[in-house]
XYZ file of C-alpha atoms in Angstrom:
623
model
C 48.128 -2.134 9.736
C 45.988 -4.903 10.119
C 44.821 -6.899 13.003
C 47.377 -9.515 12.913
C 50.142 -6.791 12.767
C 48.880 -4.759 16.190
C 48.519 -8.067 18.110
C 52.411 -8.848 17.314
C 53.709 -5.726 18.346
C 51.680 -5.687 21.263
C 49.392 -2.511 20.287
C 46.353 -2.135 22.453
C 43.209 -0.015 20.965
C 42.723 3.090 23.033
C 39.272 4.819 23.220
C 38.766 8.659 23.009
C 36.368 10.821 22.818
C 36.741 12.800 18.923
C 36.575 16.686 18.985
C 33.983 18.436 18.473
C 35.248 19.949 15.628
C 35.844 16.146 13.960
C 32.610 15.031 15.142
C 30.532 17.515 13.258
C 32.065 17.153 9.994
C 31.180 13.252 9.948
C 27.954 14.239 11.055
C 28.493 16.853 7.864
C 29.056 13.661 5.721
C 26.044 11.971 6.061
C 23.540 15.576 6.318
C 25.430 17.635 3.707
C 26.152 15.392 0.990
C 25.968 18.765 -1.675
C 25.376 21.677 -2.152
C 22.061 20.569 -3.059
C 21.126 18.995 0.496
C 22.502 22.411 2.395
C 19.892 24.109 0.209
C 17.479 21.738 1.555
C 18.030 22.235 5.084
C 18.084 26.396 5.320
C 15.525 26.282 3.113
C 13.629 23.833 5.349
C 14.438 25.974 8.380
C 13.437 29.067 6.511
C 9.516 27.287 6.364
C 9.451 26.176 9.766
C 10.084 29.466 11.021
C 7.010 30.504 9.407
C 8.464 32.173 6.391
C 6.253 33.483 3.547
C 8.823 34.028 1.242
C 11.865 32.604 0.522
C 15.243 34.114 -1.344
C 17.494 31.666 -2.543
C 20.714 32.897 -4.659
C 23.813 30.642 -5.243
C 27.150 30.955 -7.187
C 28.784 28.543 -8.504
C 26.638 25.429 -8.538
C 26.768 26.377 -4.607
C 30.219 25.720 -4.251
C 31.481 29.284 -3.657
C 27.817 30.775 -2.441
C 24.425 30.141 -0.685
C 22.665 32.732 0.764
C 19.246 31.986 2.163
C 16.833 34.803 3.097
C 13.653 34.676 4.725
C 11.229 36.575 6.423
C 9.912 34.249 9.403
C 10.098 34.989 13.000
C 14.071 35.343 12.967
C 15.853 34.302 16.035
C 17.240 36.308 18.815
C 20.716 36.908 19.984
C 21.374 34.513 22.937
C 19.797 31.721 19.646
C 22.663 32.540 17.636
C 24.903 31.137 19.251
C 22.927 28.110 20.578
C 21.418 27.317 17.014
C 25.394 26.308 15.869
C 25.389 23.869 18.285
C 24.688 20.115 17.755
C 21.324 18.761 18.792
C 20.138 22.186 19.792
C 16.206 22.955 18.297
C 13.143 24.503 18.864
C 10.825 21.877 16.974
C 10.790 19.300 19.187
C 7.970 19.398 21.434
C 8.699 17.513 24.520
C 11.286 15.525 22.995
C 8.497 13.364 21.767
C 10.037 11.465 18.498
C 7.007 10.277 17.820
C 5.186 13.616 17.412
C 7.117 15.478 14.447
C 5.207 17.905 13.167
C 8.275 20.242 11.363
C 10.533 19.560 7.954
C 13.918 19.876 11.016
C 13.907 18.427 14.035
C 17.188 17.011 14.454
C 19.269 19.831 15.708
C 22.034 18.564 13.163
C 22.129 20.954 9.738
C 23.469 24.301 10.857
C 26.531 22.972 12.766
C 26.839 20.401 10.242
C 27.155 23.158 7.891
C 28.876 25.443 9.937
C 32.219 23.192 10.423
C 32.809 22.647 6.675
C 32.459 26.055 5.139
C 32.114 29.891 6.477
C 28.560 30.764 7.342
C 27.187 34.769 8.144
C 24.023 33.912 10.587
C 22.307 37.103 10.218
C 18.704 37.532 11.908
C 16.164 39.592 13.505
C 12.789 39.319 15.686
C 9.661 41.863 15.639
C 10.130 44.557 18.112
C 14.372 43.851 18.482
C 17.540 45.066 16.825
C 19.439 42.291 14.104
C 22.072 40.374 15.437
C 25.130 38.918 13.167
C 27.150 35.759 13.617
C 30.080 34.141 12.115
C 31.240 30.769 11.560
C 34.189 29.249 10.157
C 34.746 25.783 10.257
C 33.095 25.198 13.500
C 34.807 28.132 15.283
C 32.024 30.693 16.793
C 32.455 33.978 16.881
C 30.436 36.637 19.043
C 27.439 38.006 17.791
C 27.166 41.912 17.230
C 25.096 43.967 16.308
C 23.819 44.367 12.245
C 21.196 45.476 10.128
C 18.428 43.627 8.725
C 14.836 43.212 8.471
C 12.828 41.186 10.728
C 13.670 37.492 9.285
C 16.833 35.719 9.038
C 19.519 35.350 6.463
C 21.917 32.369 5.969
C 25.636 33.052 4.229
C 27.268 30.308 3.259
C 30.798 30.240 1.313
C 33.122 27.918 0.296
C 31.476 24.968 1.301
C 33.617 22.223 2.051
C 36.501 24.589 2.419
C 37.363 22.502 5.775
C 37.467 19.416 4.368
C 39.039 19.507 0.755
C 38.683 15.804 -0.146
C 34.593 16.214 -0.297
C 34.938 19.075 -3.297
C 36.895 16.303 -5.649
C 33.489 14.148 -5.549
C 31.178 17.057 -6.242
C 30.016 16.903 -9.995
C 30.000 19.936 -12.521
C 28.730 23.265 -11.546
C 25.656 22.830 -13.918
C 24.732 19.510 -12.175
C 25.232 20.904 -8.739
C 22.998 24.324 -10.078
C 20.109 21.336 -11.645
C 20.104 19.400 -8.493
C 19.852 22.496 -6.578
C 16.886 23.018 -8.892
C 14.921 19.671 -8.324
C 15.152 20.916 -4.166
C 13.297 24.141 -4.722
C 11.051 22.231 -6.930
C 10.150 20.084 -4.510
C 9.956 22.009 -1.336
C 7.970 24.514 -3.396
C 5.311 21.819 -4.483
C 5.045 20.568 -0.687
C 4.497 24.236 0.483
C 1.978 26.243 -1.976
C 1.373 28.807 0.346
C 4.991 30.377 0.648
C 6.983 32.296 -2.109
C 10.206 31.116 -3.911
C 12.794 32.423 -5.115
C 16.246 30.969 -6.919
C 18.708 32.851 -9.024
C 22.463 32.382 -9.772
C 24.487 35.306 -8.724
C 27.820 34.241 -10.511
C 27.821 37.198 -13.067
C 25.026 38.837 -13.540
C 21.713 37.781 -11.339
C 19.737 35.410 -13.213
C 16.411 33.801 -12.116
C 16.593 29.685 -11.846
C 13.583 29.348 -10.209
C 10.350 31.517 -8.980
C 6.896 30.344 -7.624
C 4.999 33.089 -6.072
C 2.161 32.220 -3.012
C -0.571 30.309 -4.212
C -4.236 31.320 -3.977
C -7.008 29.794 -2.662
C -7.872 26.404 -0.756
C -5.476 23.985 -0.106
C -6.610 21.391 -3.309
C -6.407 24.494 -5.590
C -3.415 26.158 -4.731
C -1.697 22.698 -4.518
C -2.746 21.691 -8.459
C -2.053 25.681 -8.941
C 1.808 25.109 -7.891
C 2.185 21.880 -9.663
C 0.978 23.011 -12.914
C 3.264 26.162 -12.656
C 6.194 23.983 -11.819
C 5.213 20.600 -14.354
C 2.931 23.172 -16.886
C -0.137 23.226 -17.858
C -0.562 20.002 -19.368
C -0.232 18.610 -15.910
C -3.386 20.541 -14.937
C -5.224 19.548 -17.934
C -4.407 15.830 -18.110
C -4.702 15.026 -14.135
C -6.800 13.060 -12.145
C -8.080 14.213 -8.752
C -7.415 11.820 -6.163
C -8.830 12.151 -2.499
C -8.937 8.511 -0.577
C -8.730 7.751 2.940
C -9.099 4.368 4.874
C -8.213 3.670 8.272
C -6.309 7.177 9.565
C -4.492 7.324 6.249
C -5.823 10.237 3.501
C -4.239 10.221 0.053
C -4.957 13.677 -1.708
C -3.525 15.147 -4.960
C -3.224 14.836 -8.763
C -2.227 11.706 -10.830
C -1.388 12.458 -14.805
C -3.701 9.762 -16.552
C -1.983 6.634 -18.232
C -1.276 8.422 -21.365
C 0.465 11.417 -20.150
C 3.753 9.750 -19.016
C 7.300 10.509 -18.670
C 10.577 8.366 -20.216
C 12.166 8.638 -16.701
C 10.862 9.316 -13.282
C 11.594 12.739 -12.868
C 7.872 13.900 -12.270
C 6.962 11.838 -9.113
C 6.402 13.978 -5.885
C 5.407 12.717 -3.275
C 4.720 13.838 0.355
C 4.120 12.404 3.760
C 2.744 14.839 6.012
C 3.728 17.589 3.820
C 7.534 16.226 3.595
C 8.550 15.874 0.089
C 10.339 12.390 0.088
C 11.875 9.509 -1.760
C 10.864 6.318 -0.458
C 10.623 3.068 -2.167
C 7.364 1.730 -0.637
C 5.951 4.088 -2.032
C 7.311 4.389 -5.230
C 6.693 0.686 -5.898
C 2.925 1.109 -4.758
C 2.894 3.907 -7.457
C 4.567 1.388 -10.055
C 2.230 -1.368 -9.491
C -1.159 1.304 -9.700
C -0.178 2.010 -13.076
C 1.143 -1.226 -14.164
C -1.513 -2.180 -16.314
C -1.603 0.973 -18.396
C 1.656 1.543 -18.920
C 4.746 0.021 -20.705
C 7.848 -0.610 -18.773
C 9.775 1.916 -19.802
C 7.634 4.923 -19.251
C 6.604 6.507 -15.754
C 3.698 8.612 -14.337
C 3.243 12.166 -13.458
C 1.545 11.903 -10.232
C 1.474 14.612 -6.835
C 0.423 12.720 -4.143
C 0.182 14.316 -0.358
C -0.053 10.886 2.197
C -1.349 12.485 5.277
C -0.943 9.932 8.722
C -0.936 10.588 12.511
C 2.383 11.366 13.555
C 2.619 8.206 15.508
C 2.000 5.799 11.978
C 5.420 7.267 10.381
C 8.939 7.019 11.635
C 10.847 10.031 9.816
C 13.878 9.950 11.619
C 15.356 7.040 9.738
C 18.292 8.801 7.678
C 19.788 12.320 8.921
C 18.512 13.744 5.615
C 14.880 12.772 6.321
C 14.617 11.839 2.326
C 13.257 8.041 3.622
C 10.556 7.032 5.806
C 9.126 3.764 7.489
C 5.486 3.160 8.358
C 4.054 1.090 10.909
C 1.682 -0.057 8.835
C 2.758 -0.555 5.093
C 0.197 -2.928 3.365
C -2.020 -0.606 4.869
C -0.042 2.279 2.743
C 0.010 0.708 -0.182
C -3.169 -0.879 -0.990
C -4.442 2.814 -0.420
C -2.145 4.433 -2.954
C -3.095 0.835 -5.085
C -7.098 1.498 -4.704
C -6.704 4.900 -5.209
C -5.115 5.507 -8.118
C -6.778 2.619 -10.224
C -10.185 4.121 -9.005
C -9.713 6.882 -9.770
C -8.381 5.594 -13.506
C -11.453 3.953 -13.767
C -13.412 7.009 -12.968
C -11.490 8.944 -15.542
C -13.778 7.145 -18.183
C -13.180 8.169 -21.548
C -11.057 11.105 -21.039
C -7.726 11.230 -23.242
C -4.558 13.376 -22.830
C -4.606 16.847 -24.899
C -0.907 16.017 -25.369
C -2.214 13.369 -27.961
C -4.545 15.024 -29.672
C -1.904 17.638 -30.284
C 0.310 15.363 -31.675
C -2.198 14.490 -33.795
C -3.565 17.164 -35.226
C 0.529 18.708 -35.342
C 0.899 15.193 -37.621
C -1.911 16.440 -39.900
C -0.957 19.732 -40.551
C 0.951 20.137 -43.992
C 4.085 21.143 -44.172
C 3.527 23.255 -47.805
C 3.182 26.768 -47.132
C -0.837 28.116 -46.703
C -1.727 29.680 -50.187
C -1.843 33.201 -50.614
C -4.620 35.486 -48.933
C -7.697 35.479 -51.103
C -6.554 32.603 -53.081
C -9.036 30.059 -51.323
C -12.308 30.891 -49.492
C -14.046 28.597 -47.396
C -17.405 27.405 -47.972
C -20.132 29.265 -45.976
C -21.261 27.345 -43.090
C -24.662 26.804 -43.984
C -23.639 24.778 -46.906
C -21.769 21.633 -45.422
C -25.652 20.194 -44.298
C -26.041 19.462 -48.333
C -22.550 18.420 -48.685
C -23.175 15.674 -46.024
C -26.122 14.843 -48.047
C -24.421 14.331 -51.257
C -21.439 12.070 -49.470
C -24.491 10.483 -47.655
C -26.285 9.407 -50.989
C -22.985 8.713 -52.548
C -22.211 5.632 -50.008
C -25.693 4.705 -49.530
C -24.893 3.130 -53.432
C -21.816 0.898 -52.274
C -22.991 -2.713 -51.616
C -22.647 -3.757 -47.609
C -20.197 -6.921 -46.704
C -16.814 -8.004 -45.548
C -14.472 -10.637 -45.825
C -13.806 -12.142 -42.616
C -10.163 -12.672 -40.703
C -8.563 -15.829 -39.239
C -8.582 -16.257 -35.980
C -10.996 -13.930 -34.815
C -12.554 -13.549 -31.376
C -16.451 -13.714 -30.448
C -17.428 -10.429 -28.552
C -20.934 -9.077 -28.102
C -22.220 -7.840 -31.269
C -19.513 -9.259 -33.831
C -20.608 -10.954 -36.580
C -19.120 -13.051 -39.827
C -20.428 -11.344 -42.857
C -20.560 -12.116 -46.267
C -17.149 -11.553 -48.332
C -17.514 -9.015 -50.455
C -16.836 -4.884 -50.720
C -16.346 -3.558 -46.819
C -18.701 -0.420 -46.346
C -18.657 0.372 -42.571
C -20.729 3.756 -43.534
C -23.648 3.519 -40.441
C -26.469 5.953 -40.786
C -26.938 8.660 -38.015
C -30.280 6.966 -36.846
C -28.524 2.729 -36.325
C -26.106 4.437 -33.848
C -26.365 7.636 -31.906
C -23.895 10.312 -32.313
C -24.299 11.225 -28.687
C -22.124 8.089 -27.103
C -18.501 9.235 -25.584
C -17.432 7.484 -28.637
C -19.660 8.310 -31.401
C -20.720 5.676 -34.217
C -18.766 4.422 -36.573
C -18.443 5.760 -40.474
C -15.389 3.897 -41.428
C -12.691 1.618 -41.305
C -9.035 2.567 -43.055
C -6.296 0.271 -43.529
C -8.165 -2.679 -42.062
C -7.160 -1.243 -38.419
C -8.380 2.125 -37.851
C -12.176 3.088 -36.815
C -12.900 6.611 -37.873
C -16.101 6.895 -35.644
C -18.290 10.483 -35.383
C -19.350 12.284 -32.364
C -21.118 14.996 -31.938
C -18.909 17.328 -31.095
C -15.830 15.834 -33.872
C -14.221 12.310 -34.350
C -11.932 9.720 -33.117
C -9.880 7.213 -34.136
C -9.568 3.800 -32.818
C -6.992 1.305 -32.918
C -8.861 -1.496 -33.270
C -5.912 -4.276 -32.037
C -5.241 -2.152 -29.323
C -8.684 -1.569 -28.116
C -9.660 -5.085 -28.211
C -6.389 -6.099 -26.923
C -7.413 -3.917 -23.442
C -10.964 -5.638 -23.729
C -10.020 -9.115 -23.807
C -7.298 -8.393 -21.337
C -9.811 -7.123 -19.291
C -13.073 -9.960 -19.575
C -9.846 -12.426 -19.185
C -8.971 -10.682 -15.493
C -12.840 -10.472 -14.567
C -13.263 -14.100 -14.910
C -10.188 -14.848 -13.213
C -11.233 -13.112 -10.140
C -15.287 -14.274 -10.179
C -15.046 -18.072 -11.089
C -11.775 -18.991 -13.166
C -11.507 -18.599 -16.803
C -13.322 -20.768 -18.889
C -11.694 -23.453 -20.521
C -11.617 -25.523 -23.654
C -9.901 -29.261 -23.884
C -8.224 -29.814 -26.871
C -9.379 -33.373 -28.692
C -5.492 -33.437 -29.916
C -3.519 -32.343 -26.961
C -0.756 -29.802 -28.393
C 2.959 -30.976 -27.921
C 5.719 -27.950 -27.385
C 9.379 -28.702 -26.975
C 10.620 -26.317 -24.301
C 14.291 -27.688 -23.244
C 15.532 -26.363 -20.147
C 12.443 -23.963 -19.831
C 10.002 -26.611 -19.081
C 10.530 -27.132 -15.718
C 10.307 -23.421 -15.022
C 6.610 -23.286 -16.532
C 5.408 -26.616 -15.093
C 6.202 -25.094 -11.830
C 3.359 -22.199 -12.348
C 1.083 -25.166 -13.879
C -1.411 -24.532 -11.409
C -1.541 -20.567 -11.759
C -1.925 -21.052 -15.176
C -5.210 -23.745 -15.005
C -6.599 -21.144 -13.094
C -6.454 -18.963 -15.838
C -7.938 -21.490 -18.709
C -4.487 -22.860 -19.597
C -3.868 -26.801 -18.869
C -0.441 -28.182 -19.007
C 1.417 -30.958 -18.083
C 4.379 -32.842 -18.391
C 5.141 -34.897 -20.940
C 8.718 -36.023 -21.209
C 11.834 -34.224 -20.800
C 11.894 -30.766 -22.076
C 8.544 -31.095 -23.603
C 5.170 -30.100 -22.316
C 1.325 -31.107 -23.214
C -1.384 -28.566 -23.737
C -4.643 -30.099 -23.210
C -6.690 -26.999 -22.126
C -6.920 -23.497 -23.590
C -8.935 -20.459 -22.488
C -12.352 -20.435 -24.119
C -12.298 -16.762 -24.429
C -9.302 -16.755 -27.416
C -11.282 -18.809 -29.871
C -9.446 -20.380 -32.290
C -5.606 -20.301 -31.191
C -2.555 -21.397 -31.806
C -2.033 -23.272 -28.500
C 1.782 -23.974 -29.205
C 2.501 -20.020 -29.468
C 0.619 -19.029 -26.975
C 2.464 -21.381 -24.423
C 5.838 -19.969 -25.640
C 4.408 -16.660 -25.490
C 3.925 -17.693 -21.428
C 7.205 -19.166 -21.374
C 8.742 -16.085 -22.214
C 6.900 -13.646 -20.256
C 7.588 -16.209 -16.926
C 11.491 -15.951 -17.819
C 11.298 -12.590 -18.418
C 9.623 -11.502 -14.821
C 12.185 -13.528 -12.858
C 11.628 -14.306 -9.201
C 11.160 -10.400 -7.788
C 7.794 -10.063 -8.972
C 4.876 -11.435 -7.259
C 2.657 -13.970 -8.484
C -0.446 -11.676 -9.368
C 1.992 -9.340 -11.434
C 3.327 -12.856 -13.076
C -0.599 -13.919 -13.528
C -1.441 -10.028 -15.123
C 1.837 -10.136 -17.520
C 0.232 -13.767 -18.714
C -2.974 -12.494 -19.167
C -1.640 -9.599 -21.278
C 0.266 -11.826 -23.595
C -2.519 -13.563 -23.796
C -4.940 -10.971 -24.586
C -2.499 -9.645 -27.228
C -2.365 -12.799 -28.917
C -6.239 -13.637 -29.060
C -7.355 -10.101 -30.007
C -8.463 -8.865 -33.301
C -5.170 -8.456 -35.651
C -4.766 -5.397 -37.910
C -5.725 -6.153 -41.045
C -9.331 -7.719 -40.297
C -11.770 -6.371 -41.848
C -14.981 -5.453 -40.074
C -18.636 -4.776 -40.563
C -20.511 -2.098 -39.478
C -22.312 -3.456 -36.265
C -18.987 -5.176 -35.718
C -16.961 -1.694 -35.395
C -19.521 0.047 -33.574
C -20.542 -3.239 -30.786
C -16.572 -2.661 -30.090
C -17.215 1.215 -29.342
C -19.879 0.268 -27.197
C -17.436 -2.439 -25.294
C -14.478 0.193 -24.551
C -17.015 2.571 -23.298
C -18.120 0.156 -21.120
C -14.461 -1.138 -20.346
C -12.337 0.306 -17.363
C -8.570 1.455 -18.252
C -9.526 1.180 -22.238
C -7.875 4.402 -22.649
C -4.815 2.674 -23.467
C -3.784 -0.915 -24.415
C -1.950 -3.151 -22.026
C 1.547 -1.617 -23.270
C 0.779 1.528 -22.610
C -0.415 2.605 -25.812
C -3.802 5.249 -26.593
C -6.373 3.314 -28.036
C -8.137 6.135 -29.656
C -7.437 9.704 -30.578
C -10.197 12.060 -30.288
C -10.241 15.555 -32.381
C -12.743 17.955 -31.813
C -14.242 20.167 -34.846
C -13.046 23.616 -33.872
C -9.672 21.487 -34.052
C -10.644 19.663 -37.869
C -11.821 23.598 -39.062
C -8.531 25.079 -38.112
C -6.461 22.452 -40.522
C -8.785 23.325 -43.088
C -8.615 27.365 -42.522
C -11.976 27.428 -41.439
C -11.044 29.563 -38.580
C-alpha cells in the first residue's frame, strides 16, 4: 500500500515503540552479518578481557556451532545477566567516545547474538564458583550454578534459528568455514601476544587454524606472527617500516615491489591495534606502490597506524571494520612517505621468491645420472679453468653494431660495428659493486654481470626503462624537463581524442612535450623531451593519448603526469635487441645502483635476477 492508497482511505501512521525482542534482531542485522562477524565479536571480547589464549571450534561453517573459550578474567554472576542486555559494557571509561581504547565498546554483540540463535554463557572469576546462562532468542534464563575454569565460554547454536530468512543468504559451509578463517587471521596478526586456536568439530576435530603466543618485543613477535600466518617468504622479502610525523607512528612490515599478490588478500592493516578495512587507507597503500607495480598485482604489507584516541572516530559502522580520521592527508602522506622510503632504502635487495623461480627454471628435467657416473672437479681447479676461458675471449676482437633510436646515458657510447664481446676484465670493473661487472650480453637483452659472491641477470629494457622513468620524474620536480623544438613540427590526426589531450596541454609542456591545436581532430607537436633522443614524436603522442583515456577522470593529475612519464620512459629506453659494448653494459649497472625503485621496471616487472654460487654449485651437483 502506497502513499496515495492510505491517504484515500483515511489511514493515519501510528508510532510505537518495537519490542525488545524486534529491536535486537535489526540491531542483529547490521552487527551479525555471518557467522564470520559473531566469531569476530566473542573473539574480540575474549581479548579484551585479557585472555591469553583463545579456543575457537565451529561446526558447520558456524551455522549449527560456535563455541568460544577463553581464559580472561571471566565475569561474575549478577554480569550474566546484565552482559545480554543492549548497550550494557565495561569498556567504556566515562562514557567518553572519544577515548576507545578496547576492540568492543558498543554494548551491542552479545544481545545481538543472543536474540537470533541459542547461546550457553558460561564463566568464572579467580577466587568464585562458575556461573551458567542461557539464551534463546532473546529470552533470559536464570543463571545457576556450573563448572568451569576461571575464564569464560561462549555457546552458540543455530544461529539465525530466530529469524529463518537470514540462513537463505548465507553462502556454502566452506565459504562460511574460509571467512571464518580470514577473522582469526586477522585478529591473530593484531594481537601477537595471545594464543589461537580454530578447529571444525563437525566429525572428527580438525585444526583450521593455530598461532601460539609470540616471543619477544613487540616488532619481533609482530613479524614472528605474520610470517607464521603469510610464511616465511613474508619474513624474508619484507621491509621494516617505523615512521612517525605529527602524533601519528606507522610501524610494521611491507613485502618489497616484487613479492606481490594477484588479489588483495594479504593487506592487514591496524589502527590502534584494530585490524580494519578502510579505504583511505587502502588507497594510500595503492598509490605507495604505484610506481613499482602493475595494475593488476597487490602488496603484502602489515602495517600497525598508531594515533591518540581523539584523531580516530571508530564508531562509524556497528561492526567497527571502517574508520574516519580527523586528519586524513595527514594519514596518508605518512603511509605515502613511508613506504616509498623505505623502498628506496631497500636498495638492491630482490625477492628470494625470484631467484627460486629461477634457479627452479634452470634445473633439468632429465633424471641426475647414476651415482659415480660423474665426479665434480676438485675445487682448487676452477682458478685455471677461469684462466683458460679468460685467454680464450681475450682473442675475440672488441666492437658492436649500434641500435636505432638509442638514448644518451652516462657512460654509453657508439662503437664500431663489428663482433660484440662484452667480456670486461676483473681489474676495468670491480667485482665488489651490489651489481658486479659485466661479462656478457645474450640475446641482445640480457646482462650476465659477476659479483663476488655469484651473478645476475639484467633486463636491460627494463632497467633502463626504470632509469629514464626516473631522471624524467627528477627533472620534472627540480626545473621542468628539458625540451627539444622540432624544425618540422609533427602533425597527428587524433579525431574525437584531441580535445581530451589539448586539455592537459599544459601538464604535458611541463614535462618536455609541446602541443597545440591545429585544426579539427588534429594536433601539432612542436616540442619533445630532450631526454628520449631521437623519437618518434607521432607515437609517442598517441602513446599519451591513450594512457590519458585510459586513467579517466578518478585519478589525480600527478598519477595522470606519472602514467605519462612511464609511457614515455618505455618508449625512449633501450629496446631489446641493441647491442651493447662493454663500458656501455656496465655504466648502466652503475646507474641502477645508483637509481631508487630500480628493482623493478615501471610495470612491475624485476629488472635483474641475482643467483648466488652455493645456488649455481647445487645445479651443477657440486654440493
Amino acid at each position: 500500500m502506497n502513499a496515495l492508497d492510505r491517504n484515500m482511505m483515511g489511514l493515519t501512521p501510528t508510532i510505537r515503540r518495537l519490542p525488545e525482542a524486534t529491536a535486537n534482531r535489526i540491531a542483529a542485522g547490521e552487527v551479525v552479518e555471518r557467522p564470520a562477524s559473531a566469531v569476530k565479536e566473542l573473539v574480540e571480547n575474549a581479548v579484551d578481557a585479557g585472555a591469553t589464549r583463545i579456543h575457537v571450534a565451529i561446526s558447520d561453517g558456524g551455522k549449527s556451532l560456535i563455541r568460544v573459550t577463553d581464559d580472561g578474567c571471566g565475569m561474575a554472576r549478577d554480569d550474566l545477566a546484565l552482559a545480554m542486555e543492549r548497550h550494557a559494557t565495561s569498556k567504556l571509561a566515562e562514557d567518553d567516545l572519544a577515548d576507545i581504547r578496547h576492540f568492543g565498546f558498543r554494548g551491542e554483540a552479545l544481545p545481538s547474538i543472543g536474540s537470533v540463535a541459542r547461546v550457553t554463557l558460561t564463566s568464572r572469576v579467580h577466587g568464585d564458583e562458575a556461573w551458567e546462562l542461557q539464551v534463546a532468542g532473546g529470552s533470559v534464563g536464570a543463571a545457576r550454578p556450573a563448572g568451569h575454569p576461571h575464564g569464560t565460554t561462549i555457546e552458540v547454536r543455530d544461529l539465525f534459528y530466530a529469524t529463518p530468512a537470514r540462513l537463505k543468504f548465507l553462502r556454502s559451509t566452506r565459504a562460511e568455514t574460509q571467512a571464518i578463517g580470514e577473522v582469526m587471521r586477522r585478529l591473530a596478526m593484531a594481537e601477537p601476544g595471545v594464543a589461537f586456536h580454530l578447529e571444525d568439530v563437525a566429525d572428527a576435530p580438525r585444526t583450521l587454524f593455530r598461532a601460539e603466543a609470540e616471543q619477544g618485543d613487540l616488532f619481533d613477535a609482530r613479524l614472528a606472527r605474520a610470517a607464521r600466518i603469510l610464511g616465511s617468504d613474508f619474513a624474508a622479502n619484507a621491509m621494516e617500516i617505523d615512521a612517525e610525523r605529527d602524533g601519528l607512528r606507522l610501524t610494521g612490515h611491507a613485502g618489497l615491489p616484487t613479492f606481490s599478490r594477484g588479489a588483495p588478500v594479504a593487506q592487514y592493516m591496524f589502527v590502534n591495534g584494530r585490524p580494519v578495512r578502510d579505504k583511505l587507507l587502502i588507497g594510500a597503500l595503492r598509490a605507495a606502490y604505484s610506481d613499482v607495480l602493475s595494475r593488476d598485482r597487490f602488496p603484502v604489507v602489515v602495517l600497525h597506524l598508531t594515533c591518540p584516541p581523539e584523531m580516530v572516530d571508530v564508531n562509524v559502522h556497528p561492526a567497527k571494520a571502517e574508520v574516519r580520521f580527523r586528519e586524513p592527508g595527514l594519514v596518508r602522506g605518512l603511509i605515502l612517505s613511508a613506504l616509498r622510503h623505505a623502498m628506496a632504502e631497500a636498495g638492491h635487495r630482490a625477492t628470494t621468491t625470484i631467484t627460486d623461480a629461477a634457479l627452479g627454471a634452470f634445473r633439468a628435467e632429465t633424471p641426475a645420472p647414476p651415482h659415480g657416473a660423474y665426479r665434480a672437479p676438485l675445487t682448487h681447479s676452477r682458478p685455471s679453468g677461469h684462466a683458460v676461458q679468460a685467454a680464450l675471449a681475450a682473442q675475440a676482437p672488441d666492437g658492436t653494431l649500434p641500435g636505432p633510436g638509442m638514448v644518451e646515458m652516462p657512460g654509453f657510447s657508439e662503437a664500431a660495428p663489428g663482433w660484440a664481446s662484452a667480456r670486461q676484465e676483473p681489474e676495468s670493473e670491480p667485482n665488489d659493486l651490489p651489481l658486479g661487472a659485466a661479462r656478457a650480453q645474450v640475446h641482445e637483452n640480457y646482462i650476465i654481470a659477476q659479483t663476488t659472491d655469484g651473478m645476475v641477470i639484467v633486463d636491460q629494457h627494463a632497467a633502463h626503462e626504470r632509469l629514464v622513468y626516473e631522471k624524467l620524474k627528477r627533472q620534472r620536480d627540480e626545473r621542468g624537463v628539458a625540451r627539444q623544438a622540432l624544425l618540422i613540427p609533427e602533425i597527428v590526426e587524433l579525431g574525437t581524442d584531441a580535445a581530451r589531450v589539448l586539455e592537459h596541454a599544459e601538464a604535458l609542456s611541463a614535462l618536455g612535450l609541446g602541443i597545440e591545436a591545429f585544426g579539427p581532430g588534429v594536433v601539432a607537436v612542436r616540442e619533445v623531451p630532450a631526454i628520449l633522443g631521437q623519437s618518434d614524436p607521432g607515437a609517442m603522442l598517441r602513446d599519451v593519448v591513450d594512457e590519458i583515456m585510459d586513467l579517466g577522470t578518478t585519478e589525480t593529475l600527478e598519477a595522470r603526469i606519472d602514467a605519462i612519464l612511464s609511457r614515455m620512459a618505455c618508449h625512449g629506453s633501450v629496446r631489446s635487441g641493441r647491442r651493447m659494448a662493454g663500458p656501455e653494459m656496465n655504466a648502466l649497472l652503475r646507474e641502477i645502483e645508483a637509481t631508487p625503485f630500480s628493482n623493478t621496471c615501471n610495470h612491475g616487472r624485476p629488472t635483474w635476477v641475482k643467483l648466488s654460487l652455493p645456488d649455481i654449485e647445487k645445479l651443477f651437483g657440486r654440493r
